[in-house]
Coordinates of C-alpha atoms in Angstrom, one line a residue:
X1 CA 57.1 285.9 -22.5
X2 CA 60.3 283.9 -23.2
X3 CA 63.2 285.5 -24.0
X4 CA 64.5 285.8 -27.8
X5 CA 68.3 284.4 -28.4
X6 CA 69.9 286.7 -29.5
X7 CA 73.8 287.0 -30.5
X8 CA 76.4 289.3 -28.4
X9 CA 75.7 291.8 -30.4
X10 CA 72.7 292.0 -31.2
X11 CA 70.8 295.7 -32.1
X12 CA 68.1 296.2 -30.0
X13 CA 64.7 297.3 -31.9
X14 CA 61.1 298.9 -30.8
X15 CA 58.7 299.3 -32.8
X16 CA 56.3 302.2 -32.0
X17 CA 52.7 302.0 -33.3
X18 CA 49.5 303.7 -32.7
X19 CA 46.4 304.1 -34.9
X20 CA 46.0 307.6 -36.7
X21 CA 46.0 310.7 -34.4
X22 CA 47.3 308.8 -31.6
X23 CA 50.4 310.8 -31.0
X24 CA 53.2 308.6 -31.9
X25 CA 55.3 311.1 -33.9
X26 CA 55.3 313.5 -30.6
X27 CA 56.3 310.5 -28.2
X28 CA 58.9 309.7 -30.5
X29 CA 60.2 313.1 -30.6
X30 CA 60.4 313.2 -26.7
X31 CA 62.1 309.8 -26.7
X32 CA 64.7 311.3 -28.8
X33 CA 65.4 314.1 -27.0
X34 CA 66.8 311.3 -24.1
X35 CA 70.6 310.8 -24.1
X36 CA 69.5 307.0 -23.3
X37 CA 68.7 306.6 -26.8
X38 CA 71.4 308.8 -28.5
X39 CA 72.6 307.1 -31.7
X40 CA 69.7 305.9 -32.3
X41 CA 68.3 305.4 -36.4
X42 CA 64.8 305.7 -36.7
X43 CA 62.4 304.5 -39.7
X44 CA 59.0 306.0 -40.5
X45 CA 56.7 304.5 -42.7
X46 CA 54.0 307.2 -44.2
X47 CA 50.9 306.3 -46.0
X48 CA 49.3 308.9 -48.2
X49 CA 50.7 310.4 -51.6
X50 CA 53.2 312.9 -49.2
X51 CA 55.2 312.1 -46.7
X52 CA 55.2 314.3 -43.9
X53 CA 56.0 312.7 -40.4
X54 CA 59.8 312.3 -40.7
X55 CA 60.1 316.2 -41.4
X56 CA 58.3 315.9 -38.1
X57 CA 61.1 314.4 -36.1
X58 CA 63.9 316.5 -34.4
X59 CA 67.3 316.1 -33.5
X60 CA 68.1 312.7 -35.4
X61 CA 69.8 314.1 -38.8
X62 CA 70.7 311.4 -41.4
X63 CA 69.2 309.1 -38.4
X64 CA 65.7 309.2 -40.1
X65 CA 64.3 307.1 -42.9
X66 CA 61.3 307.3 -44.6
X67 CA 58.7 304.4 -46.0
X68 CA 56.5 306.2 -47.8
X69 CA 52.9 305.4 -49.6
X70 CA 52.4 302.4 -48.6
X71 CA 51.8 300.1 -45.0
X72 CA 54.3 297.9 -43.6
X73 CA 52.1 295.2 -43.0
X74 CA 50.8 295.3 -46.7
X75 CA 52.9 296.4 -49.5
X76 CA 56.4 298.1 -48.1
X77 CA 57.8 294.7 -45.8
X78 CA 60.7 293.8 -48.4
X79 CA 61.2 297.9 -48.2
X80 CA 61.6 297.5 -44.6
X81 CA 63.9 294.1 -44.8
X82 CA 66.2 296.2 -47.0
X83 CA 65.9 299.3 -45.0
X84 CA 67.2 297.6 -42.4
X85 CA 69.9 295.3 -44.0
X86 CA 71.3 298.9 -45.1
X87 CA 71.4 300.2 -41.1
X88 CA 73.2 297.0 -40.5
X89 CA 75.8 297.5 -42.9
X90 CA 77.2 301.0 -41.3
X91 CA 80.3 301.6 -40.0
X92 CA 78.7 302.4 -37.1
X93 CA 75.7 300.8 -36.7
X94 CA 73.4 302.4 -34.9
X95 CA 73.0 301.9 -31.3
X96 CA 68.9 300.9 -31.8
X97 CA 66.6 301.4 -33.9
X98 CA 63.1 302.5 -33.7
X99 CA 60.6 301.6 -36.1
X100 CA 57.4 304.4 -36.3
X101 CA 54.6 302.3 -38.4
X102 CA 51.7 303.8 -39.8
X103 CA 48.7 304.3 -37.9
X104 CA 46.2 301.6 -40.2
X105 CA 49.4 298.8 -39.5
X106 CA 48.9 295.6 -37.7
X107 CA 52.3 295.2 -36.2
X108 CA 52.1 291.4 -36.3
X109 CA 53.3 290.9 -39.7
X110 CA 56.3 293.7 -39.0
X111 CA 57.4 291.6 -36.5
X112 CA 57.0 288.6 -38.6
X113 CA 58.7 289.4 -42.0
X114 CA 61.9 290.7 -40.4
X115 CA 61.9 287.3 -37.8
X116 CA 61.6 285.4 -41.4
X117 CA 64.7 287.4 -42.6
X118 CA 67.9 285.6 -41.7
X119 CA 69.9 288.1 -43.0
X120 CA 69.0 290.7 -40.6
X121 CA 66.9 288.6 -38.1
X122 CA 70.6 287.5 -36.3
X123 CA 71.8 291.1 -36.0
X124 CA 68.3 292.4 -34.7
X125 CA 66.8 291.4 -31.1
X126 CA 63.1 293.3 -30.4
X127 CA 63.4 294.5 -27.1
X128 CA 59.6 296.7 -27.1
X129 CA 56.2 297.0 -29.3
X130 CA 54.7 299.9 -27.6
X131 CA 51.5 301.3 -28.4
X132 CA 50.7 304.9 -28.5
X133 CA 46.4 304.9 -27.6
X134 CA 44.5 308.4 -27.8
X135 CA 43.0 308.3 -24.0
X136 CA 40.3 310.8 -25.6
X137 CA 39.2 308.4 -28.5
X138 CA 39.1 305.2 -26.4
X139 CA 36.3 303.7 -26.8
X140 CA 35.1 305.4 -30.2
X141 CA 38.4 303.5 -31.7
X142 CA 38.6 300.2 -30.3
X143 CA 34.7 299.5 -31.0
X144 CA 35.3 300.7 -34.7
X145 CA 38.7 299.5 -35.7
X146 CA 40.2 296.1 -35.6
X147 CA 43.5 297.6 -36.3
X148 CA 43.5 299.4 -33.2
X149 CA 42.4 296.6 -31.4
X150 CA 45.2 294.8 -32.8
X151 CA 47.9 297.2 -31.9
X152 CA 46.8 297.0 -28.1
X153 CA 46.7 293.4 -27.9
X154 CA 50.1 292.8 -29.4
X155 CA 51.7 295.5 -27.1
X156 CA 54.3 294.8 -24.4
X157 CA 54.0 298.6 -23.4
X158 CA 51.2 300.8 -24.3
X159 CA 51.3 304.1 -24.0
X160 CA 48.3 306.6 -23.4
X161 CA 48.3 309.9 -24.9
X162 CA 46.2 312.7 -24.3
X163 CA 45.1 312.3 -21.0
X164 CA 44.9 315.8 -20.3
X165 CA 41.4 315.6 -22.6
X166 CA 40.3 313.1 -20.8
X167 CA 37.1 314.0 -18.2
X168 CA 38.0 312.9 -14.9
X169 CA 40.2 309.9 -13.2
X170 CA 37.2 307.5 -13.2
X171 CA 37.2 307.9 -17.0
X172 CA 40.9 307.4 -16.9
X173 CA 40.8 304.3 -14.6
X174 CA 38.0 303.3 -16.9
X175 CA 40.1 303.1 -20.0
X176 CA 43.1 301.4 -18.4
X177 CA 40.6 298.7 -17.0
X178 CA 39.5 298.0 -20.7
X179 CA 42.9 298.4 -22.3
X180 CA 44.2 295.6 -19.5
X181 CA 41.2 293.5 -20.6
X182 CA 42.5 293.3 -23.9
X183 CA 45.8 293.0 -22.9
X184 CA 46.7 291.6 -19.5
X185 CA 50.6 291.3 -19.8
X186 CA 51.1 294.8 -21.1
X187 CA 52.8 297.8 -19.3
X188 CA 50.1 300.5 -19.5
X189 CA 51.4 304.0 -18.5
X190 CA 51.2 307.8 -19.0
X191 CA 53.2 309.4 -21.6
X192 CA 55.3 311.2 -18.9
X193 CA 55.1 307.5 -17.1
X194 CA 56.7 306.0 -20.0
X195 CA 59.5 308.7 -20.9
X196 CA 60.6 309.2 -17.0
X197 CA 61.4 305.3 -16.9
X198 CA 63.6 305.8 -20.4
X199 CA 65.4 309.1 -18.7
X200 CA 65.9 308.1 -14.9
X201 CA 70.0 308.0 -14.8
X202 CA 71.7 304.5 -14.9
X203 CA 69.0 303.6 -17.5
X204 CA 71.4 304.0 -20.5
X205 CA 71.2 300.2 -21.5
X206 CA 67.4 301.0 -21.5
X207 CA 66.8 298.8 -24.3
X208 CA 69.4 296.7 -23.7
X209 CA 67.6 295.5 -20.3
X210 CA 63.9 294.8 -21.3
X211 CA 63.7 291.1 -22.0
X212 CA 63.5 290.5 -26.3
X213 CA 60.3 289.9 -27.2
X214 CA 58.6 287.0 -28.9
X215 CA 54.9 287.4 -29.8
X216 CA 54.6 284.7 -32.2
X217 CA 57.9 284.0 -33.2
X218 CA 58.2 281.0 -35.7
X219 CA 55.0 282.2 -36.9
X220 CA 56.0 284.3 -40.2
X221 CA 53.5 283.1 -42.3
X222 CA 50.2 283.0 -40.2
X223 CA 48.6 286.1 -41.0
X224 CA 50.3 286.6 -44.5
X225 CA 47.3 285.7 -46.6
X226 CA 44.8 288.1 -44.7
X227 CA 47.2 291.0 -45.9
X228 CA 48.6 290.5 -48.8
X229 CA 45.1 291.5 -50.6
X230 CA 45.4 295.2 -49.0
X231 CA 45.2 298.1 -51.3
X232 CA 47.8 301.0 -50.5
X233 CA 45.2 303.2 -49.7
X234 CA 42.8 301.3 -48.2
X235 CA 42.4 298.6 -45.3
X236 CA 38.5 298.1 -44.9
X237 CA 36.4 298.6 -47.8
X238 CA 35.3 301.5 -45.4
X239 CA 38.4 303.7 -45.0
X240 CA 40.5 306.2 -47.6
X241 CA 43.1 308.7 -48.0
X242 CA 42.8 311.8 -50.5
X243 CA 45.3 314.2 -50.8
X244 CA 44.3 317.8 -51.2
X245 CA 46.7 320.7 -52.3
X246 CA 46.0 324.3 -53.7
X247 CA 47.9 325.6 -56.5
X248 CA 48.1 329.3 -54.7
X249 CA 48.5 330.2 -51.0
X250 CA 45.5 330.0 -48.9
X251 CA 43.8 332.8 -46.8
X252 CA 43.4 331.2 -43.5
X253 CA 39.8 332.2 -43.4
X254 CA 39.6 329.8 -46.4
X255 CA 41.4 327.3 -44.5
X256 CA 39.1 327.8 -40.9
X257 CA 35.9 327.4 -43.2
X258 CA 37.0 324.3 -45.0
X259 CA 38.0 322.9 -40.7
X260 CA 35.2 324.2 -39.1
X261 CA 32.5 322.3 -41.7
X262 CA 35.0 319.2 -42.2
X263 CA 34.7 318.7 -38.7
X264 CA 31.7 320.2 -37.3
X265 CA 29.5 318.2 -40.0
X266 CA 31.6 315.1 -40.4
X267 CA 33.6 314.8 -37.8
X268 CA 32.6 311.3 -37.0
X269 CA 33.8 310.7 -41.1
X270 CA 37.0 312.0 -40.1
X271 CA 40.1 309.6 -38.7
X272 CA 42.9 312.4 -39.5
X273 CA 43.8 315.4 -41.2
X274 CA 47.5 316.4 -41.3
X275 CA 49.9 318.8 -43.7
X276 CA 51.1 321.7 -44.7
X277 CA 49.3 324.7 -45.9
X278 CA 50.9 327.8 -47.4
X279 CA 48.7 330.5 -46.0
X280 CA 48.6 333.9 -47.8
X281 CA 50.9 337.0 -46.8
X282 CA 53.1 334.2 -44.6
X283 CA 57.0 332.4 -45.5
X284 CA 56.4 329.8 -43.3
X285 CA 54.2 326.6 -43.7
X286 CA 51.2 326.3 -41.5
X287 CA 50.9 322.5 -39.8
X288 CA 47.2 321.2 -39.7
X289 CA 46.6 318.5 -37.3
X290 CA 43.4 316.9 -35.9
X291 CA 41.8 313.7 -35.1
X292 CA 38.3 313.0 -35.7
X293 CA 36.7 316.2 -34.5
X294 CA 39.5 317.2 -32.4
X295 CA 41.2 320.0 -34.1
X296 CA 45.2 320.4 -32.6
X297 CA 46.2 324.3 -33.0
X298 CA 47.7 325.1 -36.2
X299 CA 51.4 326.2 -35.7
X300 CA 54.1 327.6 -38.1
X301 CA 56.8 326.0 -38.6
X302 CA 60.0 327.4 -38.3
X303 CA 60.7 327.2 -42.4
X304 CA 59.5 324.7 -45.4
X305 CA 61.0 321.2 -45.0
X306 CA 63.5 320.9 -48.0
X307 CA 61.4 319.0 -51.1
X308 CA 58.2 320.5 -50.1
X309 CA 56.3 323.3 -51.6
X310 CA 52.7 324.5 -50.8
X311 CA 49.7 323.2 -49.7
X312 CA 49.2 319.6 -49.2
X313 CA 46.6 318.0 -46.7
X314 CA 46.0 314.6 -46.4
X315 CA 43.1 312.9 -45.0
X316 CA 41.7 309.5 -43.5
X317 CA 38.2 308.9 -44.1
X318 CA 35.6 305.9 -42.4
X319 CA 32.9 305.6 -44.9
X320 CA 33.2 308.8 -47.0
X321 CA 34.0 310.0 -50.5
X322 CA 37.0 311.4 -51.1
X323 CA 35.6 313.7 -54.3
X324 CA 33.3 315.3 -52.0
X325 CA 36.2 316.0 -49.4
X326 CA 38.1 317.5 -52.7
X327 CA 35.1 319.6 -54.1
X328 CA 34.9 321.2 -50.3
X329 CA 38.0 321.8 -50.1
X330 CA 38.2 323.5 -53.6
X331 CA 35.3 325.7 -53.1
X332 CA 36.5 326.9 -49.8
X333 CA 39.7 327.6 -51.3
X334 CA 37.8 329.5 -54.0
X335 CA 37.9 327.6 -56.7
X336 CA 34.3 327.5 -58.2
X337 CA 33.5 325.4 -61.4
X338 CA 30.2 325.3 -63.0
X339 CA 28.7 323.0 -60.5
X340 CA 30.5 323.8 -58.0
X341 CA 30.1 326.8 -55.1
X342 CA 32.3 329.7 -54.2
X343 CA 33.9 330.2 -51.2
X344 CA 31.1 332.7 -50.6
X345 CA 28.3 330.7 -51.0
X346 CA 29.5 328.1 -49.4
X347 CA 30.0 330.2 -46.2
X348 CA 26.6 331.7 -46.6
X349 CA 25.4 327.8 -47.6
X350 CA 27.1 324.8 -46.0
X351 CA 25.1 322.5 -48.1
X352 CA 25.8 324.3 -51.4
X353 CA 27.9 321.4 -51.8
X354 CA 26.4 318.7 -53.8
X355 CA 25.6 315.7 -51.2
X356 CA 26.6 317.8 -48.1
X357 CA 24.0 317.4 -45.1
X358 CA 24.9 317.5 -41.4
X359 CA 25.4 314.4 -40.2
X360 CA 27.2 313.0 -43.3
X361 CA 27.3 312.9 -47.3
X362 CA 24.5 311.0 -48.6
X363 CA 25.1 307.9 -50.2

């Protein structure tokens, strides 16, 4: 890896990626807890109808901006260019900035479009593309997505999460064998690996002393066609986001029925579920996390994010309709229509639900 020229004073930039449910929004909470990185600005880009990760991330203030609805390697890069045009231009600039992509981006044409920008690209020197990877979803991930594959071989640093889930160290040792496969010149380390390197003392430069990187610099343009076609919502003809939300607060038996047969029965359909639910008799919002069939435990937070206002799931889905996510949802929420179940019946019946079978949705 040859180094990038850079001028004197030049903002170092990471940009942290990881496909859905990896963990990226938690290792970039711990990174910012470090007085190593202190100053500095952080961009998330969201994809679904709400944005929810940047109310996610502590400590930073102003510090945090969002990209929302849309991917950065698709449809929000001249967002990005400007995003970061406007970091450059305060008085002060921040010490580094991290960029947090969505989980469906491949992070080459990031790199690329702000390396094509010379109004920013002279200000700006990449010092790190790590990679969050989900230990616990290895292989189930790599052999199904190319944009997970992607984001490990384009890492200089990847970072496994979730090891703790993992069985044993052979499993462990297996993973990092097939992770270095794909990517020989990466760094692959532990979460607590990663952040003790970033905290040891005299490592306040940490950015500043990891050499800039250069995966396919010159090369703006070679992979621009394959992704200018995306849909917002969609990068295989297999995956999809719906937004759910309830127009009353939700009993959490309602909301443990509408989990337990998302991901009991379709876990395998499932990539990630995240959001806010306002659950009945409570004033604080309930966050919903899980990843495929894993399931994190739901925790309050400790009030509403400002702008936000009941219940609002999102979820990614790998060859599934999003109307029948929606009509389970609704009827486990209680909403009956004329053809559609109770939240009674459908406890009583899982596959009250038009199409509903273990094992899937038919076709």
């Amino acid at each position: 890896m040859q180094p990038q020229p850079a001028g004197k004073f030049a903002i170092p930039v990471l940009v942290l990626t990881g496909f859905l449910g990896s963990g990226k929004t938690t290792l970039l909470n711990a990174m910012l807890k470090q007085p190593t990185l202190a100053g500095t600005a952080v961009i998330i880009n969201e994809f679904g109808e709400v944005p929810l990760d940047h109310h996610l991330v502590e400590n930073v203030g102003d510090g945090v901006i969002e990209l929302a609805n849309g991917c950065l390697c698709c449809t929000v890069r001249g967002q990005l260019v400007d995003t970061l045009a406007g970091l450059l231009a305060r008085d002060p600039a921040p010490a580094a900035i991290i960029i947090e992509t969505t989980g469906l981006a491949d992070p080459l044409p990031v790199l690329s479009a702000i390396l094509a920008a010379p109004e920013i690209g002279s200000r700006l020197s990449f010092r790190s593309l790590v990679t969050v990877f989900d230990a616990a979803g290895a292989s189930d991930i790599l052999g199904r997505f190319d944009e997970a594959r992607h984001q490990v071989m384009l890492a200089d640093r990847i970072v496994l999460s979730k090891t703790d889930l993992v069985e044993d160290a052979e499993g462990l040792t297996a993973i990092t064998r097939h992770l270095g496969a794909l990517n020989p010149q990466a760094a692959i380390q532990t979460a607590a690996e990663f952040l003790g390197e970033i905290s040891a003392p005299g490592k306040h430069d940490w950015l500043q002393g990891i050499a800039p990187l250069t995966h396919h610099a010159g090369k703006p343009d070679e992979h621009a066609h394959h992704h200018h076609h995306h849909d917002i919502n969609r990068h295989s003809e297999r995956i999809c986001c719906v937004t759910l939300r309830a127009g009353k607060p939700v009993r959490r038996s309602q909301l443990d029925l509408f989990l337990d047969l998302m991901l009991s029965a379709h876990g395998d359909h499932v990539l990630r579920i995240k959001g806010l639910v306002d659950i009945e008799g409570g004033e604080r919002p309930l966050l919903v996390q899980a990843a495929g069939r894993r399931l994190s435990e739901p925790e309050f937070l400790p009030a509403w994010p400002d702008g936000v206002a009941g219940t609002s799931l999102v979820v990614f889905l790998d060859g599934m309709k999003p109307e029948f996510v929606a009509d389970l949802f609704a009827s486990a929420t209680n909403r009956p229509s004329i053809d559609r179940a109770d939240q009674q019946a459908l406890a009583d019946n899982p596959l009250a639900i038009g199409g509903m079978r273990f094992g899937g949705p038919k076709p």
